[in-house]
Amino acid sequence: MLLPIPAPAPAPAPSRARARAPSPAAPPIRSGPARHRPLALGPGGGAGGAVVPSRARAGRVPIACCAPGRAAPLGLLAMDADDSRAPKGSLRKFLEHLSGAGKAIGVLTSGGDAQGMNAAVRAVVRMGIYVGAKVYFIYEGYQGMVDGGSNIAEADWESVSSILQVGGTIIGSARCQAFRTREGRLKAACNLLQRGITNLCVIGGDGSLTGANIFRKEWSGLLEELARNGQIDKEAVQKYAYLNVVGMVGSIDNDFCGTDMTIGTDSALHRIIEVVDAIMTTAQSHQRTFVLEVMGRHCGYLALVSALACGADWVFLPESPPEEGWEEQMCVKLSENRARKKRLNIIIVAEGAIDTQNKPITSEKIKELVVTQLGYDTRVTILGHVQRGGTPSAFDRILASRMGVEAVIALLEATPDTPACVVSLNGNHAVRLPLMECVQMTQDVQKAMDERRFQDAVRLRGRSFAGNLNTYKRLAIKLPDDQIPKTNCNVAVINVGAPAAGMNAAVRSAVRVGIADGHRMLAIYDGFDGFAKGQIKEIGWTDVGGWTGQGGSILGTKRVLPGKYLEEIATQMRTHSINALLIIGGFEAYKSACDMAEARGRHQELCIPLCVVPATISNNVPGTEISLGSDTGLNAVVETCDRIKQSASGTKRRVFIIETMGGYCGYLANMGGLAAGADAAYIFEEPFDIRDLQSNVEHLTEKMKTTIQRGLVLRNESCSENYTTDFIYQLYSEEGKGVFDCRKNVLGHMQQGGAPSPFDRNFGTKISARAMEWITVKLKEARGRGKKFTTDDSVCVLGISKRNVIFQPVAELKKQTDFEHRIPKEQWWLKLRPLMKILAKYKASYDVSDSGQLEHVQPWSV
């Protein structure tokens, strides 16, 4: 396991006043001396010096001394709750302790293209150059490596500019038969040696990564053969004695075991859901059934998650074929849905779907069955390569950027004995896994399907896949009422705070899981204001049909807290016999749970299980690293930044100042900056002053001398009381006069609107289902005993923490909360802030203490 090393807790500052480090500022890499830089590297600014926090804010951990625990040198959906395994007193390790001087790194993309590959290439190139290594493009994958010549070219900083938002891969990808032969690999080795390349970063699928591992194993033998042939001398054999290989998985199918998400998967889901949303409107108009075929010859992930995200009536997967007699069961299900006045049916089919006898189930076969048996007007839509195209999502850009940085660090730390590894995503945590262990498990999945061991296939896919499948089955098929044992418990659902995309998906999931568990589900309209007024109604299975893809809050939501209405709320809870409450919302939801827990002594009606599902674009709720709605908000920021940057392509020499939402939480500004390739992002968590602003202006002035003649600066809406968006705009305009001009844009509430992203639909569905399972367990504990819930563990926030989805009592979370500014005291994404700066060509101190050890792939057990 990677060993995170705890940092000493900094002494809190007496106020919000800034404490400045004595060390001089380090300039951007390109520019001349600057007055200040965002992160101090130590006395004299040199690499290897002690880390000196540039400033401290009261009650906050300085960024250069981030809180203990891995914040994944990775970026969009199992996690260890404890990071205390590091030896006490160990020194932290920083990027400046590593050097790439004398190293040459080759980066190639191979196999099918995937959105986000360019972001990975950009990160590898820029991080490699940053640490002093030479980085080479290998065009057209392994074919370019075999052909050599101009197919292997040195990359510079500007050669990867403006590619973050571009789909596909700018360095090309091709299938290569020659590399499958030893003769081809011999040519490839010779071509690499001509440029001194002994470090390979391969972005592709399992076939591409397997080829890289074979190449690595044969390397010493290939060198000896080249020496015997007189193509290299013995000195070269010794100098380039070993090859290091690090892989990143680029595949829209998400078919590689060992990682929760591969590069391109989230973007492919965006394409699918865009089509599904469009089709649903026409299907509803004409009462049609649509059969959608999505990619996934050997993996049903895209089909499964898109079915979850749109509430499809039926889904066909290669890993989990339908039971015998599925034809009749499916027709019954479709007709039952129509009988409930549903005007359309959606069936999603993976292109590799099979039955239990391993015979293909095609979309045309399904259409023919529906038309013959039910007489419904049925159409087939095959999405095809549309799923590979288009702009990468914010999740894929961040994921690929983090993976690219981690890949370079892995190559810097590699030794002759280091096996080929793949950088993977586990929950929200970056891990390195032995490449061939992942490949072997991926092949084991196909073997299990071939041998019709379908339960094993699902298990080998991992807990994320299995969890998605179980959730879909629970939500898609309702048992007859007489087959559901009743609990005689009433569970209420309420939305609180500002609207966030995915709230409706969460409500739908909670209602259906609650009904399946035998509860009577109650919907509370218009937040706690409506609760106090008795706006409470029973809500049924069909009432929430079609809610998954709708933005905003159908139940209605307000920022009103329960404090002044506690008496009325307690009365309503008594009147409606509410036994448990699910609160879906942002910081107001969390604060409401805190207030209701404190009021239990005065109102016994509040002595029930209370669960908070965090839902806010600001991502500022303690107890979770990701809040429902933040992915949709982030995509809105990034899409707008893309359009704004494009508008500058003709005018040149223009800098855009963009204000994002988030209150005092800088998540949207920081992560939006990383995903959009911003030059700077101003946030509340990292104090800044006029010298920082001046440094950024100087940086942009130097940038305008290059071929990249545009700039992008993001500002969190509450990052500073005095350095407002207008002030920064006017300062940049004045200081940049004659060099660049400025424009400003306040994104406003467009970040809260729109349809939920696939991530938020899926996340809302799954996390809300988990919340209801927790509530059901709590209610079972009290059944027949009239138990009152008074302990801290009966009022919890459900969230993601490193590698686990966990419930944390609000009583414990209070200690971790800055209530004045409505943010957690420690935030994982601050660890990624140096990455944005490094990739924008600033010097920054980046903690890599958690890197360095390979983990092993562990099959998930049911």
Coordinates of C-alpha atoms in Angstrom, one line a residue, residues 7 43 67 201 205 297 316 369-370 399 430 434 462 468 486 499 504 572 615 619 679 697 706 740 744 772-773 814 849:
A7 CA 2.2 16.3 8.2
P43 CA 14.8 29.2 1.7
A67 CA -3.6 17.5 5.5
C201 CA 4.4 6.1 -21.2
G205 CA -6.1 -0.6 -23.7
R297 CA -18.1 -5.7 -27.2
F316 CA -28.7 -6.3 -21.9
L369 CA -39.7 -9.3 -30.5
V370 CA -41.4 -6.1 -29.2
L399 CA -8.5 12.2 -14.5
A430 CA -4.7 7.2 -7.4
P434 CA 1.2 -4.1 -11.6
G462 CA -15.1 -5.0 -9.5
N468 CA -24.3 -0.5 -10.4
K486 CA -44.5 -4.0 5.1
P499 CA -30.9 23.3 -6.3
N504 CA -34.2 14.4 -8.6
Q572 CA -45.8 17.5 11.6
A615 CA -25.9 17.8 -3.0
N619 CA -18.8 20.8 -3.0
D679 CA -3.2 30.3 -16.1
V697 CA 0.3 39.6 -14.9
T706 CA 4.9 32.9 -27.5
F740 CA -2.9 42.2 -24.0
K744 CA -14.5 39.5 -17.8
M772 CA -32.0 4.2 2.3
E773 CA -30.3 0.9 3.0
K814 CA -18.6 19.6 13.5
S849 CA 4.9 11.3 -0.3

